[in-house]
């Protein structure tokens, strides 16, 4: 049973959503403040976090920032704030999805299910190496020139997709289809661009002049490999 930490301080929302999640087969714990959420997270392991942005002692961004220092746990922002600056901020700091209130319960459940499924899918035993980047898929750890990188689930998936398809130009439509289970209504080109920029900031020596993750304007992206290195056979090359 997947365990969800739901951070929300509005009692009128907590009971209803918690009831829905538990009836859908999830174990749910609730925190109403930043302090309470971080205390719970340090004590227990969660499979996914649902974060409100506005909290009595801070914001969901504060929680996301602290969690991303130590883990790649899937994070969904669930908030009434639909300002573009907040959406970009949430994704830039490591959120995997951003849903605005009011929302449809079935859509939320679908996104949770998809995010948990993708998280499990990418926890496979293999080692990938290229351009000084090394992925240990068993532990879901990534290094760049021996330095540990902290990647969100979406960043990690993007990197795996590119490293499984070295020197191949991948259309944006294909990337969106692979990354979001073929349901493009969940994301758009601008969101993908945010994730690509974030990934470049972590793997490129000069993100403004990328050497490995290149853009083919109007088409897609290519992971340029200087030297092909062995890839474990535990996952298909074009997975």
XYZ file of C-alpha atoms in Angstrom:
239
model
C 0.000 0.000 0.000
C 1.464 3.351 -1.076
C 1.830 5.904 1.706
C 0.987 9.571 1.095
C 1.812 12.588 3.241
C -0.864 15.223 2.663
C 0.095 18.732 3.826
C -2.961 20.974 4.106
C -4.279 23.228 6.894
C -7.886 23.632 5.695
C -9.950 21.190 7.739
C -12.844 21.346 5.274
C -10.564 19.895 2.600
C -8.552 17.455 4.689
C -11.328 15.062 5.687
C -12.903 14.781 2.243
C -9.700 14.222 0.291
C -8.246 11.900 2.900
C -11.429 9.797 2.773
C -11.203 9.613 -1.036
C -7.525 8.646 -1.007
C -7.976 5.973 1.643
C -10.961 4.507 -0.206
C -8.706 4.342 -3.274
C -6.255 2.127 -1.433
C -3.714 4.633 -0.119
C -2.434 5.087 3.410
C -2.638 8.807 4.246
C -1.154 10.962 6.984
C -1.871 14.658 7.337
C 0.299 17.560 8.458
C -1.028 21.113 8.821
C 2.239 23.041 9.110
C 5.717 23.058 7.606
C 7.229 22.080 10.943
C 4.859 19.141 11.418
C 5.360 17.924 7.841
C 9.167 17.916 8.069
C 9.052 16.157 11.440
C 6.854 13.395 10.010
C 9.006 13.092 6.891
C 12.162 12.617 8.922
C 10.590 9.793 10.929
C 8.837 7.826 8.188
C 9.112 6.891 4.528
C 6.448 8.167 2.143
C 5.809 7.218 -1.470
C 4.354 10.597 -2.442
C 3.773 14.089 -1.004
C 0.739 16.314 -1.659
C 1.680 19.896 -0.768
C -0.454 22.974 -0.340
C 1.501 26.164 -1.049
C 0.151 28.430 1.687
C 0.621 27.148 5.240
C 0.469 28.856 8.679
C 4.238 28.790 9.272
C 5.580 28.927 5.721
C 4.899 27.406 2.306
C 4.872 24.099 0.514
C 7.919 25.386 -1.337
C 9.825 25.290 1.965
C 8.934 21.625 2.405
C 9.810 20.754 -1.184
C 13.188 22.485 -0.848
C 14.088 20.512 2.281
C 12.897 17.171 0.911
C 14.870 17.643 -2.300
C 18.073 17.957 -0.295
C 17.822 14.314 0.726
C 15.367 12.454 -1.529
C 13.552 12.270 -4.874
C 10.153 11.404 -3.390
C 7.403 12.303 -5.914
C 5.804 15.665 -5.045
C 2.509 17.119 -6.248
C 1.613 20.723 -5.416
C -2.106 20.957 -4.736
C -3.091 24.587 -4.312
C -5.510 27.390 -5.094
C -2.648 29.505 -6.445
C -2.729 29.356 -10.249
C -0.220 32.161 -10.815
C 2.316 31.191 -13.444
C 5.203 32.381 -11.255
C 4.152 29.923 -8.519
C 3.781 27.041 -10.985
C 7.227 27.668 -12.453
C 8.712 28.109 -8.981
C 7.216 24.825 -7.808
C 8.513 22.900 -10.813
C 11.907 24.586 -10.747
C 12.580 23.651 -7.152
C 11.704 19.993 -7.671
C 7.943 19.471 -7.842
C 6.790 16.718 -10.204
C 3.283 18.068 -10.802
C 1.164 21.132 -9.971
C -2.630 20.940 -9.668
C -4.799 23.962 -8.961
C -7.999 24.032 -6.911
C -10.779 23.379 -7.594
C -9.840 20.083 -9.198
C -11.590 16.897 -10.257
C -10.962 14.025 -7.852
C -10.678 11.478 -10.645
C -7.999 13.569 -12.331
C -6.037 13.859 -9.081
C -6.265 10.110 -8.497
C -5.139 9.456 -12.059
C -2.110 11.702 -11.661
C -1.169 10.124 -8.332
C -1.449 6.650 -9.813
C 0.628 7.603 -12.861
C 3.333 9.283 -10.785
C 3.648 6.316 -8.423
C 3.731 3.902 -11.363
C 6.487 5.864 -13.069
C 8.447 6.081 -9.840
C 8.375 2.291 -9.506
C 9.140 1.787 -13.191
C 12.412 3.663 -12.969
C 13.634 1.809 -9.886
C 15.234 -1.013 -11.895
C 18.642 -2.607 -11.546
C 21.058 -1.137 -14.047
C 24.004 1.181 -14.455
C 24.094 3.853 -17.158
C 27.187 5.927 -17.904
C 27.988 8.627 -20.466
C 29.523 12.102 -20.573
C 30.699 11.841 -16.981
C 27.155 11.077 -15.799
C 26.457 7.806 -13.963
C 23.054 6.423 -12.996
C 22.522 3.635 -10.495
C 18.890 2.752 -11.211
C 18.689 0.253 -8.360
C 19.234 3.028 -5.831
C 18.002 5.800 -8.147
C 21.203 7.746 -7.587
C 22.925 9.995 -10.098
C 26.477 11.342 -10.160
C 28.242 13.868 -12.365
C 32.033 13.473 -12.267
C 31.744 11.707 -8.880
C 29.518 14.453 -7.452
C 26.085 13.319 -6.312
C 23.216 15.057 -8.133
C 19.790 15.629 -6.623
C 17.175 15.041 -9.328
C 13.400 15.068 -9.146
C 11.510 12.098 -10.552
C 10.777 13.933 -13.811
C 14.395 15.055 -14.196
C 15.535 11.509 -13.492
C 13.123 10.072 -16.058
C 14.241 12.581 -18.668
C 17.884 11.745 -18.094
C 17.185 7.995 -18.321
C 15.222 8.494 -21.541
C 18.055 10.442 -23.142
C 20.770 8.074 -21.923
C 18.861 5.103 -23.333
C 18.742 6.871 -26.700
C 22.216 8.397 -27.196
C 22.798 10.494 -30.314
C 19.148 10.154 -31.368
C 17.016 13.229 -31.959
C 13.861 12.752 -29.866
C 10.752 14.723 -30.921
C 9.044 16.725 -28.190
C 5.826 14.775 -28.793
C 7.611 11.476 -28.174
C 9.183 12.785 -24.962
C 5.832 14.030 -23.678
C 4.226 10.703 -24.525
C 6.937 8.682 -22.744
C 7.132 10.966 -19.725
C 3.436 11.406 -19.062
C 1.981 8.068 -20.098
C 0.592 9.370 -23.370
C -1.717 11.860 -21.656
C -0.519 15.177 -23.010
C -3.347 17.051 -21.306
C -1.324 16.965 -18.107
C 1.567 18.983 -19.489
C 2.518 21.286 -22.322
C 5.620 22.319 -24.220
C 6.386 25.106 -21.750
C 6.423 22.649 -18.852
C 8.780 20.347 -20.736
C 11.069 23.304 -21.435
C 11.224 24.031 -17.707
C 12.310 20.467 -16.955
C 14.913 20.492 -19.745
C 16.376 23.739 -18.408
C 16.499 22.345 -14.879
C 18.238 19.189 -16.060
C 20.790 21.190 -18.040
C 21.569 23.271 -14.976
C 22.583 20.090 -13.172
C 24.476 18.132 -15.825
C 26.061 20.746 -18.078
C 29.233 22.618 -17.200
C 27.777 25.685 -18.930
C 23.954 25.355 -19.161
C 23.767 28.426 -21.413
C 26.035 26.698 -23.943
C 25.041 23.032 -23.576
C 27.445 20.389 -24.791
C 25.456 17.196 -24.217
C 21.717 17.969 -24.088
C 21.103 19.855 -27.314
C 17.983 21.477 -28.742
C 16.811 21.039 -32.317
C 14.498 24.034 -32.582
C 10.994 23.181 -33.677
C 11.593 19.456 -33.288
C 13.088 18.115 -30.054
C 16.259 17.251 -28.157
C 19.336 15.082 -28.548
C 21.665 13.540 -25.950
C 25.079 13.754 -27.605
C 27.485 11.094 -26.305
C 31.205 11.671 -26.647
C 32.026 8.013 -26.104
C 29.546 5.141 -26.050
C 29.769 3.138 -22.860
C 28.074 -0.173 -21.990
C 24.480 -0.013 -20.868
C 23.027 -2.704 -18.637
C 20.694 -5.085 -20.430
C 18.162 -4.935 -17.607
C 16.185 -2.263 -19.439
C 15.400 -1.936 -23.139
C 17.456 0.635 -24.969
C 14.446 2.553 -26.134
C 12.454 2.270 -22.923
